[in-house]
């Protein structure tokens, strides 16, 4: 069987974290099986169309690397992929169900349905259609339609039947049909199907083999099972994915950290890190790996390794993972991507500082921060002492923990450091470091006694990169200037 998965966004969607995870799993499963990943637009709710939404959805997916094989502008032989362009397909199939008796025409007006709902609310009865038109003879219904009366098509749900369905993640799930309404399949405009009227037909015609979607869709299974039975078609396999939860254990919402993916990847995270992170929100690969390339994820992905329980989105872990991707990035690429980021999100810093420094100066800083920076937005705050002038902080020179009891001892250490740094080799961190350590040892001094004041003089800060890293980044002239400024203060 060829494996075909689909993502079925409505044009009200913006791709947020939960949807991206659904897209990712659908993509991984298709690729794992050399199958196809399809985007179908479910736009039958004509009152809730969002302009540009379709382009934005496909744009975001493509940008993060989840390029579909078939989508509205790329027909793989199963198009059109937009439901509003497929209305000629649904109508005849749904009318046939009425002829066959598994669905029926309903002429109840919206006023009657509103009254019914109000009455049910008052009597504290569960809401639902009361079956008013369920037993209308077909002949009579046909006549009323011919006379121009408005109608909908409703599924004729059998009474008191147990439906069994086997979810790939949750296993066997049972439903009693008594809990299900005679759901509308074709709307009163006579043209547009409802979500239920279209989804089963399209999954079948597009030869979808596996549907992955959020667990909130489990409740729609009985309707889809009955619709498929009426249409005499086989349903795909289903994997209902666990919800993505915020730190408070509740389903992720805007307030608890959900966000549009486009914002996430533009402003905070590398898309490859975000995808890797999302892959683990509910999926646990057998080998316990955490950092995986897309190819590794594709190779390892199995639906049976997805768990049932909700997956908590831990922003600290996401930051950590992003940092791991920064660490592993090739230096040239890191430089380019960081510069692009700064240009967009810290334009003043970029224009007045970053792009004013020579390429190698910036590169030395990037090398130093590559192992410490978790996100690009930290770059500006972590580098103030490297791009600006250092403060003169003689108060920080003494440090009893380093056995520097007085400021004078600190100044003395700086004179010693200066004599070495004036003749040091700044070609690399190593050529700089080794002779300094040797000089300290042969003078019979302790590393901390020299390196602490040196670091303070070079950075002017309580916390900063180490003394060697600072000297290497600043290079000879700037290092010497900063040390002299402190000595002469
Ligand atoms: N169009 C539905 C949605 O907006 C898709 C549900 C499904 O995947 O069956 O989420």
Tab-separated table of N, CA and C in Angstrom, residues 49-164:
chain	number	residue	atom	x	y	z
A	49	UNK	N	-13.560	32.705	6.181
A	49	UNK	CA	-12.376	32.681	5.323
A	49	UNK	C	-11.410	33.789	5.745
A	50	UNK	N	-10.142	33.475	5.803
A	50	UNK	CA	-9.140	34.490	6.124
A	50	UNK	C	-8.282	34.680	4.873
A	51	UNK	N	-8.244	35.917	4.440
A	51	UNK	CA	-7.509	36.197	3.211
A	51	UNK	C	-6.041	35.780	3.351
A	52	UNK	N	-5.470	35.240	2.317
A	52	UNK	CA	-4.044	34.870	2.313
A	52	UNK	C	-3.704	33.693	3.203
A	53	UNK	N	-4.699	33.178	3.948
A	53	UNK	CA	-4.352	32.136	4.915
A	53	UNK	C	-3.694	30.937	4.223
A	54	UNK	N	-4.210	30.562	3.079
A	54	UNK	CA	-3.689	29.369	2.405
A	54	UNK	C	-2.218	29.571	2.028
A	55	UNK	N	-1.933	30.725	1.439
A	55	UNK	CA	-0.536	30.985	1.049
A	55	UNK	C	0.361	31.018	2.278
A	56	UNK	N	-0.182	31.580	3.360
A	56	UNK	CA	0.638	31.668	4.578
A	56	UNK	C	0.917	30.275	5.137
A	57	UNK	N	-0.101	29.425	5.146
A	57	UNK	CA	0.081	28.072	5.688
A	57	UNK	C	1.149	27.333	4.870
A	58	UNK	N	0.973	27.361	3.568
A	58	UNK	CA	1.925	26.623	2.722
A	58	UNK	C	3.306	27.273	2.787
A	59	UNK	N	3.322	28.600	2.852
A	59	UNK	CA	4.596	29.322	2.972
A	59	UNK	C	5.336	28.913	4.234
A	60	UNK	N	4.632	28.872	5.364
A	60	UNK	CA	5.298	28.518	6.625
A	60	UNK	C	5.815	27.084	6.564
A	61	UNK	N	4.998	26.181	6.057
A	61	UNK	CA	5.439	24.779	6.014
A	61	UNK	C	6.672	24.629	5.126
A	62	UNK	N	6.642	25.295	4.003
A	62	UNK	CA	7.776	25.182	3.089
A	62	UNK	C	9.014	25.817	3.716
A	63	UNK	N	8.817	26.937	4.382
A	63	UNK	CA	9.947	27.647	4.996
A	63	UNK	C	10.651	26.769	6.029
A	64	UNK	N	9.896	26.024	6.814
A	64	UNK	CA	10.559	25.190	7.821
A	64	UNK	C	11.047	23.865	7.231
A	65	UNK	N	10.745	23.616	5.987
A	65	UNK	CA	11.278	22.411	5.352
A	65	UNK	C	10.279	21.273	5.229
A	66	UNK	N	9.000	21.535	5.510
A	66	UNK	CA	8.004	20.469	5.359
A	66	UNK	C	7.252	20.663	4.045
A	67	UNK	N	7.982	20.506	2.977
A	67	UNK	CA	7.382	20.784	1.679
A	67	UNK	C	6.445	19.648	1.295
A	68	UNK	N	5.173	19.987	1.011
A	68	UNK	CA	4.252	18.910	0.608
A	68	UNK	C	4.547	18.432	-0.809
A	69	UNK	N	4.029	17.258	-1.141
A	69	UNK	CA	4.191	16.736	-2.504
A	69	UNK	C	3.054	17.202	-3.394
A	70	UNK	N	1.880	17.347	-2.773
A	70	UNK	CA	0.719	17.774	-3.543
A	70	UNK	C	0.021	18.851	-2.726
A	71	UNK	N	-0.383	19.908	-3.370
A	71	UNK	CA	-1.120	20.977	-2.694
A	71	UNK	C	-1.862	21.774	-3.757
A	72	UNK	N	-2.669	22.763	-3.365
A	72	UNK	CA	-3.516	23.413	-4.357
A	72	UNK	C	-2.809	23.850	-5.638
A	73	UNK	N	-1.578	24.309	-5.549
A	73	UNK	CA	-0.938	24.741	-6.800
A	73	UNK	C	-0.020	23.680	-7.373
A	74	UNK	N	-0.143	22.477	-6.879
A	74	UNK	CA	0.765	21.432	-7.347
A	74	UNK	C	0.019	20.108	-7.341
A	75	UNK	N	-0.621	19.851	-8.446
A	75	UNK	CA	-1.510	18.699	-8.534
A	75	UNK	C	-0.710	17.420	-8.781
A	76	UNK	N	-0.964	16.427	-7.962
A	76	UNK	CA	-0.295	15.142	-8.150
A	76	UNK	C	-1.270	14.112	-8.719
A	77	UNK	N	-2.336	14.601	-9.351
A	77	UNK	CA	-3.280	13.674	-9.978
A	77	UNK	C	-4.542	13.442	-9.153
A	78	UNK	N	-4.632	14.125	-8.000
A	78	UNK	CA	-5.812	13.916	-7.150
A	78	UNK	C	-6.555	15.228	-6.888
A	79	UNK	N	-6.241	16.259	-7.650
A	79	UNK	CA	-6.809	17.576	-7.400
A	79	UNK	C	-8.239	17.699	-7.899
A	80	UNK	N	-8.881	18.832	-7.719
A	80	UNK	CA	-8.365	19.970	-6.955
A	80	UNK	C	-8.201	19.653	-5.462
A	81	UNK	N	-7.347	20.426	-4.808
A	81	UNK	CA	-7.038	20.168	-3.394
A	81	UNK	C	-7.722	21.177	-2.472
A	82	UNK	N	-8.645	21.932	-3.047
A	82	UNK	CA	-9.383	22.910	-2.250
A	82	UNK	C	-10.850	22.516	-2.310
A	83	UNK	N	-11.459	22.315	-1.156
A	83	UNK	CA	-12.802	21.739	-1.165
A	83	UNK	C	-13.824	22.592	-1.909
A	84	UNK	N	-13.677	23.919	-1.841
A	84	UNK	CA	-14.672	24.745	-2.534
A	84	UNK	C	-14.614	24.526	-4.050
A	85	UNK	N	-13.529	23.940	-4.537
A	85	UNK	CA	-13.450	23.651	-5.975
A	85	UNK	C	-13.889	22.217	-6.283
A	86	UNK	N	-14.372	21.534	-5.278
A	86	UNK	CA	-14.759	20.124	-5.469
A	86	UNK	C	-16.248	19.906	-5.206
A	87	UNK	N	-17.026	20.987	-5.162
A	87	UNK	CA	-18.430	20.833	-4.755
A	87	UNK	C	-19.206	19.941	-5.738
A	88	UNK	N	-18.756	19.902	-6.999
A	88	UNK	CA	-19.451	19.045	-7.977
A	88	UNK	C	-19.326	17.562	-7.612
A	89	UNK	N	-18.357	17.257	-6.748
A	89	UNK	CA	-18.153	15.841	-6.371
A	89	UNK	C	-19.091	15.436	-5.229
A	90	UNK	N	-19.186	16.314	-4.226
A	90	UNK	CA	-19.901	15.898	-2.999
A	90	UNK	C	-21.405	15.753	-3.213
A	91	UNK	N	-22.016	16.747	-3.875
A	91	UNK	CA	-23.476	16.785	-4.012
A	91	UNK	C	-24.052	15.446	-4.469
A	92	UNK	N	-23.648	14.976	-5.658
A	92	UNK	CA	-24.230	13.723	-6.158
A	92	UNK	C	-24.043	12.550	-5.191
A	93	UNK	N	-22.882	12.488	-4.543
A	93	UNK	CA	-22.641	11.350	-3.636
A	93	UNK	C	-23.555	11.424	-2.419
A	94	UNK	N	-23.799	12.646	-1.949
A	94	UNK	CA	-24.617	12.789	-0.736
A	94	UNK	C	-26.104	12.615	-1.052
A	95	UNK	N	-26.529	13.088	-2.221
A	95	UNK	CA	-27.927	12.861	-2.623
A	95	UNK	C	-28.196	11.356	-2.744
A	96	UNK	N	-27.190	10.643	-3.248
A	96	UNK	CA	-27.359	9.191	-3.429
A	96	UNK	C	-27.633	8.515	-2.074
A	97	UNK	N	-27.001	9.052	-1.031
A	97	UNK	CA	-27.231	8.453	0.289
A	97	UNK	C	-28.701	8.586	0.702
A	98	UNK	N	-29.325	9.680	0.285
A	98	UNK	CA	-30.747	9.865	0.609
A	98	UNK	C	-31.587	8.839	-0.171
A	99	UNK	N	-31.206	8.651	-1.424
A	99	UNK	CA	-31.929	7.652	-2.237
A	99	UNK	C	-31.819	6.273	-1.584
A	100	UNK	N	-30.663	6.001	-1.052
A	100	UNK	CA	-30.414	4.657	-0.491
A	100	UNK	C	-30.905	4.514	0.946
A	101	UNK	N	-31.256	5.645	1.565
A	101	UNK	CA	-31.835	5.566	2.910
A	101	UNK	C	-30.839	5.690	4.056
A	102	UNK	N	-29.573	5.943	3.774
A	102	UNK	CA	-28.639	6.111	4.896
A	102	UNK	C	-28.489	7.586	5.286
A	103	UNK	N	-29.154	8.453	4.533
A	103	UNK	CA	-29.222	9.872	4.898
A	103	UNK	C	-30.617	10.343	4.510
A	104	UNK	N	-30.975	11.539	4.930
A	104	UNK	CA	-32.312	12.024	4.552
A	104	UNK	C	-32.304	13.533	4.380
A	105	UNK	N	-33.352	13.992	3.643
A	105	UNK	CA	-33.517	15.427	3.440
A	105	UNK	C	-34.217	16.009	4.649
A	106	UNK	N	-33.718	17.146	5.093
A	106	UNK	CA	-34.314	17.792	6.255
A	106	UNK	C	-34.718	19.210	5.856
A	107	UNK	N	-35.978	19.565	6.179
A	107	UNK	CA	-36.497	20.873	5.774
A	107	UNK	C	-36.682	21.809	6.961
A	108	UNK	N	-36.157	21.435	8.087
A	108	UNK	CA	-36.338	22.274	9.274
A	108	UNK	C	-35.657	23.624	9.047
A	109	UNK	N	-36.359	24.669	9.364
A	109	UNK	CA	-35.786	26.012	9.172
A	109	UNK	C	-34.854	26.351	10.335
A	110	UNK	N	-34.039	27.350	10.113
A	110	UNK	CA	-33.125	27.710	11.204
A	110	UNK	C	-33.915	28.217	12.406
A	111	UNK	N	-35.098	28.811	12.161
A	111	UNK	CA	-35.933	29.275	13.289
A	111	UNK	C	-36.367	28.073	14.129
A	112	UNK	N	-36.803	27.016	13.446
A	112	UNK	CA	-37.253	25.832	14.194
A	112	UNK	C	-36.076	25.247	15.002
A	113	UNK	N	-34.928	25.218	14.380
A	113	UNK	CA	-33.769	24.617	15.072
A	113	UNK	C	-33.353	25.463	16.271
A	114	UNK	N	-33.474	26.789	16.122
A	114	UNK	CA	-33.140	27.663	17.260
A	114	UNK	C	-34.124	27.426	18.404
A	115	UNK	N	-35.407	27.370	18.069
A	115	UNK	CA	-36.422	27.102	19.104
A	115	UNK	C	-36.147	25.790	19.814
A	116	UNK	N	-35.815	24.779	19.001
A	116	UNK	CA	-35.536	23.449	19.555
A	116	UNK	C	-34.378	23.518	20.557
A	117	UNK	N	-33.339	24.231	20.148
A	117	UNK	CA	-32.171	24.333	21.016
A	117	UNK	C	-32.521	25.046	22.328
A	118	UNK	N	-33.314	26.121	22.194
A	118	UNK	CA	-33.692	26.875	23.389
A	118	UNK	C	-34.525	26.025	24.340
A	119	UNK	N	-35.406	25.249	23.748
A	119	UNK	CA	-36.260	24.374	24.555
A	119	UNK	C	-35.400	23.339	25.281
A	120	UNK	N	-34.469	22.762	24.540
A	120	UNK	CA	-33.595	21.744	25.152
A	120	UNK	C	-32.767	22.350	26.282
A	121	UNK	N	-32.314	23.577	26.047
A	121	UNK	CA	-31.534	24.251	27.088
A	121	UNK	C	-32.372	24.447	28.343
A	122	UNK	N	-33.615	24.893	28.125
A	122	UNK	CA	-34.517	25.162	29.245
A	122	UNK	C	-34.785	23.884	30.044
A	123	UNK	N	-35.004	22.803	29.331
A	123	UNK	CA	-35.323	21.528	29.998
A	123	UNK	C	-34.065	20.776	30.435
A	124	UNK	N	-32.922	21.414	30.235
A	124	UNK	CA	-31.612	20.822	30.567
A	124	UNK	C	-31.409	19.468	29.872
A	125	UNK	N	-31.856	19.412	28.629
A	125	UNK	CA	-31.649	18.200	27.820
A	125	UNK	C	-30.400	18.401	26.964
A	126	UNK	N	-29.722	17.315	26.611
A	126	UNK	CA	-28.562	17.492	25.729
A	126	UNK	C	-29.020	18.046	24.382
A	127	UNK	N	-28.227	18.963	23.803
A	127	UNK	CA	-28.653	19.549	22.538
A	127	UNK	C	-28.568	18.518	21.406
A	128	UNK	N	-29.378	18.686	20.398
A	128	UNK	CA	-29.286	17.769	19.255
A	128	UNK	C	-30.553	17.832	18.436
A	129	UNK	N	-30.453	17.342	17.235
A	129	UNK	CA	-31.615	17.335	16.336
A	129	UNK	C	-32.606	16.272	16.805
A	130	UNK	N	-33.903	16.609	16.715
A	130	UNK	CA	-34.918	15.687	17.250
A	130	UNK	C	-35.461	14.687	16.224
A	131	UNK	N	-34.892	14.660	15.033
A	131	UNK	CA	-35.309	13.666	14.045
A	131	UNK	C	-36.625	13.999	13.360
A	132	UNK	N	-37.015	15.269	13.435
A	132	UNK	CA	-38.290	15.709	12.877
A	132	UNK	C	-38.516	15.234	11.426
A	133	UNK	N	-37.504	15.329	10.586
A	133	UNK	CA	-37.683	14.985	9.154
A	133	UNK	C	-37.185	13.575	8.821
A	134	UNK	N	-36.762	12.859	9.843
A	134	UNK	CA	-36.097	11.570	9.614
A	134	UNK	C	-36.992	10.571	8.859
A	135	UNK	N	-38.289	10.663	9.094
A	135	UNK	CA	-39.151	9.647	8.481
A	135	UNK	C	-40.005	10.176	7.335
A	136	UNK	N	-39.648	11.334	6.831
A	136	UNK	CA	-40.394	11.860	5.672
A	136	UNK	C	-40.212	10.919	4.489
A	137	UNK	N	-41.286	10.567	3.813
A	137	UNK	CA	-41.107	9.712	2.631
A	137	UNK	C	-40.246	10.426	1.570
A	138	UNK	N	-39.438	9.672	0.898
A	138	UNK	CA	-38.506	10.232	-0.091
A	138	UNK	C	-39.259	10.996	-1.185
A	139	UNK	N	-40.399	10.409	-1.615
A	139	UNK	CA	-41.221	11.042	-2.661
A	139	UNK	C	-41.606	12.463	-2.260
A	140	UNK	N	-42.106	12.571	-1.029
A	140	UNK	CA	-42.545	13.869	-0.524
A	140	UNK	C	-41.376	14.861	-0.496
A	141	UNK	N	-40.226	14.357	-0.039
A	141	UNK	CA	-39.045	15.216	0.023
A	141	UNK	C	-38.662	15.701	-1.370
A	142	UNK	N	-38.682	14.803	-2.311
A	142	UNK	CA	-38.329	15.185	-3.689
A	142	UNK	C	-39.249	16.286	-4.191
A	143	UNK	N	-40.537	16.142	-3.910
A	143	UNK	CA	-41.514	17.134	-4.342
A	143	UNK	C	-41.220	18.504	-3.724
A	144	UNK	N	-40.956	18.483	-2.434
A	144	UNK	CA	-40.700	19.757	-1.745
A	144	UNK	C	-39.459	20.433	-2.323
A	145	UNK	N	-38.473	19.619	-2.647
A	145	UNK	CA	-37.251	20.189	-3.255
A	145	UNK	C	-37.587	20.786	-4.618
A	146	UNK	N	-38.385	20.028	-5.406
A	146	UNK	CA	-38.772	20.513	-6.742
A	146	UNK	C	-39.551	21.823	-6.624
A	147	UNK	N	-40.257	22.003	-5.519
A	147	UNK	CA	-41.001	23.253	-5.308
A	147	UNK	C	-40.134	24.381	-4.767
A	148	UNK	N	-38.873	24.119	-4.695
A	148	UNK	CA	-37.931	25.182	-4.313
A	148	UNK	C	-37.712	25.323	-2.811
A	149	UNK	N	-38.176	24.379	-2.015
A	149	UNK	CA	-37.979	24.495	-0.571
A	149	UNK	C	-36.507	24.225	-0.228
A	150	UNK	N	-36.028	24.944	0.756
A	150	UNK	CA	-34.617	24.753	1.175
A	150	UNK	C	-34.479	23.500	2.009
A	151	UNK	N	-33.354	22.816	1.881
A	151	UNK	CA	-33.175	21.552	2.613
A	151	UNK	C	-31.705	21.372	2.977
A	152	UNK	N	-31.491	20.493	3.914
A	152	UNK	CA	-30.121	20.020	4.163
A	152	UNK	C	-30.157	18.504	4.035
A	153	UNK	N	-28.986	17.897	3.949
A	153	UNK	CA	-28.929	16.424	3.987
A	153	UNK	C	-28.329	16.017	5.325
A	154	UNK	N	-29.046	15.142	6.017
A	154	UNK	CA	-28.569	14.668	7.324
A	154	UNK	C	-28.266	13.184	7.283
A	155	UNK	N	-27.236	12.827	8.013
A	155	UNK	CA	-26.883	11.411	8.155
A	155	UNK	C	-27.938	10.730	9.029
A	156	UNK	N	-28.412	9.555	8.595
A	156	UNK	CA	-29.401	8.831	9.413
A	156	UNK	C	-28.623	7.904	10.353
A	157	UNK	N	-28.434	8.373	11.578
A	157	UNK	CA	-27.603	7.619	12.521
A	157	UNK	C	-28.436	6.484	13.141
A	158	UNK	N	-27.982	5.244	13.026
A	158	UNK	CA	-28.758	4.134	13.600
A	158	UNK	C	-28.798	4.233	15.122
A	159	UNK	N	-29.880	3.724	15.720
A	159	UNK	CA	-30.022	3.825	17.177
A	159	UNK	C	-29.284	2.687	17.868
A	160	UNK	N	-28.688	3.033	18.985
A	160	UNK	CA	-28.151	2.051	19.923
A	160	UNK	C	-27.224	1.009	19.302
A	161	UNK	N	-26.300	1.500	18.535
A	161	UNK	CA	-25.319	0.564	17.965
A	161	UNK	C	-23.948	0.917	18.543
A	162	UNK	N	-23.150	-0.106	18.821
A	162	UNK	CA	-21.798	0.169	19.316
A	162	UNK	C	-20.851	0.193	18.112
A	163	UNK	N	-20.150	1.301	17.975
A	163	UNK	CA	-19.162	1.400	16.884
A	163	UNK	C	-17.780	1.218	17.491
A	164	UNK	N	-16.983	0.416	16.845
A	164	UNK	CA	-15.638	0.164	17.381
A	164	UNK	C	-14.614	0.694	16.384
